[in-house]
PDB file of C-alpha atoms in Angstrom:
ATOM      1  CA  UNK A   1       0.000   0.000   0.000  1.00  0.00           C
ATOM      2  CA  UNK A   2       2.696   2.420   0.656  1.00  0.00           C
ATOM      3  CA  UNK A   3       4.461   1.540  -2.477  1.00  0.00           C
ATOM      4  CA  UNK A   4       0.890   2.948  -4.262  1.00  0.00           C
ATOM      5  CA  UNK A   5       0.786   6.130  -2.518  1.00  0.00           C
ATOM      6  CA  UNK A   6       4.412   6.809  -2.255  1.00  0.00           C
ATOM      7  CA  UNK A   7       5.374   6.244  -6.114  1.00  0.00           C
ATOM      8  CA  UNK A   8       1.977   6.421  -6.972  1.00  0.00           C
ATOM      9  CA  UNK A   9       2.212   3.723  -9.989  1.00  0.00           C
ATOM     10  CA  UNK A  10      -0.677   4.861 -11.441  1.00  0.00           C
ATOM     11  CA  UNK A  11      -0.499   8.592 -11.804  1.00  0.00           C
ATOM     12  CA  UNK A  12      -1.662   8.580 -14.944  1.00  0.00           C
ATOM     13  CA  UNK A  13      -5.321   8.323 -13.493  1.00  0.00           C
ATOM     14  CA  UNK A  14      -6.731  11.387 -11.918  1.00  0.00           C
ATOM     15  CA  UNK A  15     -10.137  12.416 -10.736  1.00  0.00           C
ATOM     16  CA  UNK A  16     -12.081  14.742 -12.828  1.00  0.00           C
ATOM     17  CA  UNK A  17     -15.248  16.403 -11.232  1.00  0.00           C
ATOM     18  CA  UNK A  18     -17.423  18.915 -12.941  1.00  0.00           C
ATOM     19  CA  UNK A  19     -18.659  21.356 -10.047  1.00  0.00           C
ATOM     20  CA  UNK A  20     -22.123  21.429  -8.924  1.00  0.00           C
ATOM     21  CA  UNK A  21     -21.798  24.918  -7.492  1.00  0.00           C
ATOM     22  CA  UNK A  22     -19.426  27.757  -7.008  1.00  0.00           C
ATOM     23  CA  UNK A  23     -16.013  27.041  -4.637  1.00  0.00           C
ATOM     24  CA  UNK A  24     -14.382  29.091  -3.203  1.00  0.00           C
ATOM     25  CA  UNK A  25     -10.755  26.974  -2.134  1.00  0.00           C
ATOM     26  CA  UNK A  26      -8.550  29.706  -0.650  1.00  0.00           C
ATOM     27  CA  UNK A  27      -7.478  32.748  -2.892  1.00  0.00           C
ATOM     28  CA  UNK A  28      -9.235  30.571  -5.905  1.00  0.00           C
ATOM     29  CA  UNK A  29     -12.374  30.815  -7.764  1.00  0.00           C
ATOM     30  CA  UNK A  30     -14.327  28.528  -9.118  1.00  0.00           C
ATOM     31  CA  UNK A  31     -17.549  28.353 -11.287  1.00  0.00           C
ATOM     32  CA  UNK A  32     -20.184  25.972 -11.290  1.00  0.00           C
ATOM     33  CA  UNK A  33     -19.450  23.746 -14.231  1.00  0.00           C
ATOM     34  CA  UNK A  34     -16.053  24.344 -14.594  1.00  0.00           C
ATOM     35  CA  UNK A  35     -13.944  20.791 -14.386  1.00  0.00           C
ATOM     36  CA  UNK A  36     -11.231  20.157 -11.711  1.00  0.00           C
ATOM     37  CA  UNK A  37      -8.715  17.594 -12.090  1.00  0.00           C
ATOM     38  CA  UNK A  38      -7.032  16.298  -9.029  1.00  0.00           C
ATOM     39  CA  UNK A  39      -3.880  14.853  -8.658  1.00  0.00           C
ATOM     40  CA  UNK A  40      -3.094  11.567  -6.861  1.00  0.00           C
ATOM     41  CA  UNK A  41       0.590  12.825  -6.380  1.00  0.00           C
ATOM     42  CA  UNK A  42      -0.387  16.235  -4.568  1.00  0.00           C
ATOM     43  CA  UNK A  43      -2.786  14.439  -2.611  1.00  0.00           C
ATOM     44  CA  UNK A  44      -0.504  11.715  -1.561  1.00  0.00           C
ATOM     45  CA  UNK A  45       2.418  13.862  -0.759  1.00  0.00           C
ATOM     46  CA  UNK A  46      -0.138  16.593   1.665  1.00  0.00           C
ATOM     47  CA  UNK A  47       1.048  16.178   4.834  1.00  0.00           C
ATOM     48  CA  UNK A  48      -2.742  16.897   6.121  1.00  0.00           C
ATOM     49  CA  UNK A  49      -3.708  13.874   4.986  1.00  0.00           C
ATOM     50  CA  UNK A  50      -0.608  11.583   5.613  1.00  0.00           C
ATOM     51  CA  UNK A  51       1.756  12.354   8.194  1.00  0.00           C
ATOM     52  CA  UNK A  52       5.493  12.691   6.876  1.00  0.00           C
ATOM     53  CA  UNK A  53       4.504  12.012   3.144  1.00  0.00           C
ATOM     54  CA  UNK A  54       7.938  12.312   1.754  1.00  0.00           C
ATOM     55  CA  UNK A  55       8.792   9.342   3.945  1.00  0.00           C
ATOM     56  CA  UNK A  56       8.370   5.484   2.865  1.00  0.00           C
ATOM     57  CA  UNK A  57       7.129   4.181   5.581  1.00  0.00           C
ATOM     58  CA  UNK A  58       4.760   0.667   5.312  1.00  0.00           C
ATOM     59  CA  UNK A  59       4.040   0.691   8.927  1.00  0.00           C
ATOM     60  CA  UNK A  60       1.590   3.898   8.348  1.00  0.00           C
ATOM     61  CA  UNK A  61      -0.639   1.027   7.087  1.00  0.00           C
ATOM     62  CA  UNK A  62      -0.473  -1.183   9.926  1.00  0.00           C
ATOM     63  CA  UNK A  63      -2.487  -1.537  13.206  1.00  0.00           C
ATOM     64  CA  UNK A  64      -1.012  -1.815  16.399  1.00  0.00           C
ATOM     65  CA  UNK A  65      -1.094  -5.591  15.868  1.00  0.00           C
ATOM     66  CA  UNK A  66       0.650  -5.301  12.632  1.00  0.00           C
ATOM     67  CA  UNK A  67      -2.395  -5.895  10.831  1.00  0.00           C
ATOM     68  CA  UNK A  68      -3.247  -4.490   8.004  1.00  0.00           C
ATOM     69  CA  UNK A  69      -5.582  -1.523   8.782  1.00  0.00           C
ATOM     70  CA  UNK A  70      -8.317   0.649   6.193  1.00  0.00           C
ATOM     71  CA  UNK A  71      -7.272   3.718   5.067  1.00  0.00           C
ATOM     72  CA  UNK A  72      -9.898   5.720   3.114  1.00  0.00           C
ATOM     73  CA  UNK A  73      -7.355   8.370   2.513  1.00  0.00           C
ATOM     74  CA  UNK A  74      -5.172   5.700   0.017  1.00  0.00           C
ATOM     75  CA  UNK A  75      -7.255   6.459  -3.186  1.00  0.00           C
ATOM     76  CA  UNK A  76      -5.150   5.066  -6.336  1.00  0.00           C
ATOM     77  CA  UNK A  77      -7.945   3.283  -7.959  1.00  0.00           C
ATOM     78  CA  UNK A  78     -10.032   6.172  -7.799  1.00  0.00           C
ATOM     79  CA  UNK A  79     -13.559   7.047  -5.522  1.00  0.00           C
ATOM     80  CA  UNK A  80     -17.198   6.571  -6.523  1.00  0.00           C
ATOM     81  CA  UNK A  81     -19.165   6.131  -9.433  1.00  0.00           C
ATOM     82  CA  UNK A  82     -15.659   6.587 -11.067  1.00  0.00           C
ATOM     83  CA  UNK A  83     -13.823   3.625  -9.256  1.00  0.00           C
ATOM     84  CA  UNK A  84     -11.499   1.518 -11.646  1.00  0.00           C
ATOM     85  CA  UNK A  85     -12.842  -1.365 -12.504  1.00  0.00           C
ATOM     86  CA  UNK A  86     -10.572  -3.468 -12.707  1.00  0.00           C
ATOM     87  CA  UNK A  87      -8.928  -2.417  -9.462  1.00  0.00           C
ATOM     88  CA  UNK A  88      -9.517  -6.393  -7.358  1.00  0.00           C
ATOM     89  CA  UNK A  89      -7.498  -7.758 -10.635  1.00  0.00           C
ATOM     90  CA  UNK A  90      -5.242  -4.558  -9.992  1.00  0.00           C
ATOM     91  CA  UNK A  91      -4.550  -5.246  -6.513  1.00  0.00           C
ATOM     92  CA  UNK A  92      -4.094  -9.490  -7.257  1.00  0.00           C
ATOM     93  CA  UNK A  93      -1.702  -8.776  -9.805  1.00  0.00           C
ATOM     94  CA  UNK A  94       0.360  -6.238  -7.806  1.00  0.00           C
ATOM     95  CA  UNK A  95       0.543  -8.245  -4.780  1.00  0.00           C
ATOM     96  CA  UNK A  96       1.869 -11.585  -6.744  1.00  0.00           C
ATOM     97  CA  UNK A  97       4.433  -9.542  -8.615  1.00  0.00           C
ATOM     98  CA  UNK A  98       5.547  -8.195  -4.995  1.00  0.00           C
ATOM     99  CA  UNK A  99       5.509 -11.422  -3.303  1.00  0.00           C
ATOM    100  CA  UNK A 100       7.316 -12.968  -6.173  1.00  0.00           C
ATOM    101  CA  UNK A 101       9.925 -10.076  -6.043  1.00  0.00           C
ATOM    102  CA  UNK A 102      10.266 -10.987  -2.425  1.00  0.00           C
ATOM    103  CA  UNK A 103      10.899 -14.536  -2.983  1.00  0.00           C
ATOM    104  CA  UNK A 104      13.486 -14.048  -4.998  1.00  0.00           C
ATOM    105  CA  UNK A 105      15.557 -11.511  -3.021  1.00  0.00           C
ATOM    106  CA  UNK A 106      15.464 -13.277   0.596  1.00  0.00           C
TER     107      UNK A 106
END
């Protein structure tokens, strides 16, 4: 999981959203209609919604048990009605190729 958010493997994917209303997001303006593109990299590296974001650190992802815990803030695949579908097949694939990378280099 930290390997997604820290490299972010799949930046080419962003999240488009076509405002419903006027925003108003600090000194910026936006109209209703207008479409903002967010970026999995400046989300990932905000440190208000990961603590230390320039640092790879795969414990941020475990529990106190060293289980792995749910983090809603780990988006890679996308949110909502515009989720990648093919993100279980995603996540299978990715984990093999890591555990097989592993396995090699003991």
């Amino acid at each position: 999981m930290e390997i997604q958010r820290f490299a972010n493997i799949f930046r080419q994917f962003n999240l488009a959203h076509a405002l419903a209303k006027d925003v108003e997001i600090g000194d910026y303006h936006f109209r209703r209609g207008q479409v903002l593109n967010i970026e999995f990299c400046a989300w990932f590296k905000d440190p208000e919604v990961f603590e230390n974001p320039g640092v790879f650190d795969p414990n941020r992802f475990l529990d106190e048990n060293g289980q792995f815990r749910k983090c809603d803030e780990l988006i890679p695949f996308g949110i909502g009605r515009r989720v990648c579908l093919g993100e279980s097949l995603a996540r299978t694939e990715l984990f093999l190729i890591l555990a097989n990378l592993a396995n090699q280099y003991k």
